[in-house]
Amino acid sequence: MALKDRTKKTTEEKANDIAYTVKVLRAREVKNDFVFDMDVNGVAIYGCWIKTSKDGETFTSFPSYKGSDGKYYSHAYFKIPADVQKEIEDQIEKYLDEHKK
């Protein structure tokens, strides 16, 4: 059995190797944040949040649980490239516009 090249790649290089297909399934606004569900390459992730940092940057927060050590751990996670983050935000905006009450 031949082993593949084991050169180490940075996390960013690994993220760039993967093509993500993201579809927002549901979204709603809660105060100044947004909670949403998404499908990523066929895997549904429920209970994600778009939050705004103190710097004014938006980011996706994944659903998490509190471990017995008191730290929080994500149920699901993937490194979101900037273009995919923008696409998620655009889809949330579109979803909210289409589902106004």
PDB file of C-alpha atoms in Angstrom:
ATOM      1  CA  MET A   1       0.000   0.000   0.000  1.00  0.00           C
ATOM      2  CA  ALA A   2       1.519   3.318  -1.056  1.00  0.00           C
ATOM      3  CA  LEU A   3       1.101   6.290   1.225  1.00  0.00           C
ATOM      4  CA  LYS A   4       0.012   9.637  -0.141  1.00  0.00           C
ATOM      5  CA  ASP A   5       2.195  12.708   0.115  1.00  0.00           C
ATOM      6  CA  ARG A   6       2.014  13.709   3.773  1.00  0.00           C
ATOM      7  CA  THR A   7       3.047  17.345   3.461  1.00  0.00           C
ATOM      8  CA  LYS A   8       1.083  19.431   5.909  1.00  0.00           C
ATOM      9  CA  LYS A   9      -1.306  22.052   4.649  1.00  0.00           C
ATOM     10  CA  THR A  10      -2.511  25.035   6.619  1.00  0.00           C
ATOM     11  CA  THR A  11      -6.172  25.178   7.636  1.00  0.00           C
ATOM     12  CA  GLU A  12      -6.776  27.889   5.046  1.00  0.00           C
ATOM     13  CA  GLU A  13      -5.257  25.770   2.265  1.00  0.00           C
ATOM     14  CA  LYS A  14      -7.459  22.835   3.283  1.00  0.00           C
ATOM     15  CA  ALA A  15     -10.560  25.044   3.287  1.00  0.00           C
ATOM     16  CA  ASN A  16      -9.703  26.305  -0.198  1.00  0.00           C
ATOM     17  CA  ASP A  17      -9.532  22.702  -1.469  1.00  0.00           C
ATOM     18  CA  ILE A  18     -13.204  22.110  -0.624  1.00  0.00           C
ATOM     19  CA  ALA A  19     -16.107  23.469  -2.643  1.00  0.00           C
ATOM     20  CA  TYR A  20     -19.058  24.230  -0.369  1.00  0.00           C
ATOM     21  CA  THR A  21     -22.624  24.238  -1.594  1.00  0.00           C
ATOM     22  CA  VAL A  22     -24.666  26.057   1.043  1.00  0.00           C
ATOM     23  CA  LYS A  23     -28.429  26.523   1.107  1.00  0.00           C
ATOM     24  CA  VAL A  24     -30.235  28.416   3.866  1.00  0.00           C
ATOM     25  CA  LEU A  25     -33.271  26.328   4.838  1.00  0.00           C
ATOM     26  CA  ARG A  26     -34.897  28.669   7.369  1.00  0.00           C
ATOM     27  CA  ALA A  27     -34.026  31.995   9.004  1.00  0.00           C
ATOM     28  CA  ARG A  28     -35.420  34.553  11.422  1.00  0.00           C
ATOM     29  CA  GLU A  29     -34.188  37.712  13.076  1.00  0.00           C
ATOM     30  CA  VAL A  30     -33.688  37.739  16.849  1.00  0.00           C
ATOM     31  CA  LYS A  31     -32.814  41.180  18.219  1.00  0.00           C
ATOM     32  CA  ASN A  32     -29.793  42.237  16.107  1.00  0.00           C
ATOM     33  CA  ASP A  33     -28.712  38.687  15.210  1.00  0.00           C
ATOM     34  CA  PHE A  34     -30.099  36.002  12.920  1.00  0.00           C
ATOM     35  CA  VAL A  35     -30.759  32.339  13.670  1.00  0.00           C
ATOM     36  CA  PHE A  36     -30.846  29.970  10.712  1.00  0.00           C
ATOM     37  CA  ASP A  37     -30.617  26.393   9.494  1.00  0.00           C
ATOM     38  CA  MET A  38     -28.498  25.461   6.507  1.00  0.00           C
ATOM     39  CA  ASP A  39     -27.631  22.553   4.281  1.00  0.00           C
ATOM     40  CA  VAL A  40     -23.911  22.237   3.521  1.00  0.00           C
ATOM     41  CA  ASN A  41     -22.985  19.689   0.853  1.00  0.00           C
ATOM     42  CA  GLY A  42     -26.001  17.585   1.829  1.00  0.00           C
ATOM     43  CA  VAL A  43     -25.541  17.858   5.616  1.00  0.00           C
ATOM     44  CA  ALA A  44     -28.192  19.825   7.542  1.00  0.00           C
ATOM     45  CA  ILE A  45     -26.935  22.034  10.388  1.00  0.00           C
ATOM     46  CA  TYR A  46     -29.684  23.440  12.605  1.00  0.00           C
ATOM     47  CA  GLY A  47     -29.438  26.342  15.055  1.00  0.00           C
ATOM     48  CA  CYS A  48     -26.645  28.465  13.542  1.00  0.00           C
ATOM     49  CA  TRP A  49     -26.390  32.186  14.265  1.00  0.00           C
ATOM     50  CA  ILE A  50     -25.076  35.181  12.352  1.00  0.00           C
ATOM     51  CA  LYS A  51     -23.603  37.469  14.981  1.00  0.00           C
ATOM     52  CA  THR A  52     -21.728  40.760  14.858  1.00  0.00           C
ATOM     53  CA  SER A  53     -18.410  41.108  16.666  1.00  0.00           C
ATOM     54  CA  LYS A  54     -17.343  44.205  18.586  1.00  0.00           C
ATOM     55  CA  ASP A  55     -15.319  45.148  15.473  1.00  0.00           C
ATOM     56  CA  GLY A  56     -18.505  45.184  13.393  1.00  0.00           C
ATOM     57  CA  GLU A  57     -17.572  42.002  11.490  1.00  0.00           C
ATOM     58  CA  THR A  58     -20.236  39.337  11.008  1.00  0.00           C
ATOM     59  CA  PHE A  59     -19.529  35.666  11.638  1.00  0.00           C
ATOM     60  CA  THR A  60     -21.391  32.375  11.844  1.00  0.00           C
ATOM     61  CA  SER A  61     -21.760  30.763  15.250  1.00  0.00           C
ATOM     62  CA  PHE A  62     -22.453  27.019  15.178  1.00  0.00           C
ATOM     63  CA  PRO A  63     -24.720  25.129  17.610  1.00  0.00           C
ATOM     64  CA  SER A  64     -22.778  24.034  20.680  1.00  0.00           C
ATOM     65  CA  TYR A  65     -23.017  22.249  23.996  1.00  0.00           C
ATOM     66  CA  LYS A  66     -21.323  22.771  27.339  1.00  0.00           C
ATOM     67  CA  GLY A  67     -18.888  19.999  28.232  1.00  0.00           C
ATOM     68  CA  SER A  68     -18.278  18.647  31.726  1.00  0.00           C
ATOM     69  CA  ASP A  69     -15.133  20.796  31.830  1.00  0.00           C
ATOM     70  CA  GLY A  70     -17.241  23.969  31.469  1.00  0.00           C
ATOM     71  CA  LYS A  71     -16.027  24.707  27.923  1.00  0.00           C
ATOM     72  CA  TYR A  72     -18.331  24.951  24.914  1.00  0.00           C
ATOM     73  CA  TYR A  73     -17.928  22.608  21.935  1.00  0.00           C
ATOM     74  CA  SER A  74     -19.568  22.865  18.504  1.00  0.00           C
ATOM     75  CA  HIS A  75     -21.881  20.054  17.392  1.00  0.00           C
ATOM     76  CA  ALA A  76     -20.869  20.757  13.798  1.00  0.00           C
ATOM     77  CA  TYR A  77     -18.271  23.039  12.263  1.00  0.00           C
ATOM     78  CA  PHE A  78     -16.566  23.891   9.006  1.00  0.00           C
ATOM     79  CA  LYS A  79     -14.167  26.698   8.182  1.00  0.00           C
ATOM     80  CA  ILE A  80     -16.256  29.225   6.277  1.00  0.00           C
ATOM     81  CA  PRO A  81     -14.375  31.110   3.561  1.00  0.00           C
ATOM     82  CA  ALA A  82     -15.276  34.813   3.195  1.00  0.00           C
ATOM     83  CA  ASP A  83     -17.146  34.270  -0.088  1.00  0.00           C
ATOM     84  CA  VAL A  84     -19.302  31.528   1.450  1.00  0.00           C
ATOM     85  CA  GLN A  85     -20.015  33.719   4.505  1.00  0.00           C
ATOM     86  CA  LYS A  86     -21.240  36.459   2.144  1.00  0.00           C
ATOM     87  CA  GLU A  87     -23.372  33.937   0.250  1.00  0.00           C
ATOM     88  CA  ILE A  88     -24.980  32.748   3.519  1.00  0.00           C
ATOM     89  CA  GLU A  89     -25.776  36.329   4.537  1.00  0.00           C
ATOM     90  CA  ASP A  90     -27.250  37.079   1.105  1.00  0.00           C
ATOM     91  CA  GLN A  91     -29.431  33.949   1.264  1.00  0.00           C
ATOM     92  CA  ILE A  92     -30.677  34.906   4.746  1.00  0.00           C
ATOM     93  CA  GLU A  93     -31.601  38.382   3.491  1.00  0.00           C
ATOM     94  CA  LYS A  94     -33.429  36.892   0.519  1.00  0.00           C
ATOM     95  CA  TYR A  95     -35.225  34.337   2.717  1.00  0.00           C
ATOM     96  CA  LEU A  96     -36.400  37.030   5.130  1.00  0.00           C
ATOM     97  CA  ASP A  97     -37.602  39.237   2.276  1.00  0.00           C
ATOM     98  CA  GLU A  98     -39.589  36.346   0.769  1.00  0.00           C
ATOM     99  CA  HIS A  99     -41.119  35.295   4.095  1.00  0.00           C
ATOM    100  CA  LYS A 100     -42.200  38.655   5.537  1.00  0.00           C
ATOM    101  CA  LYS A 101     -45.440  38.504   7.450  1.00  0.00           C
TER     102      LYS A 101
END
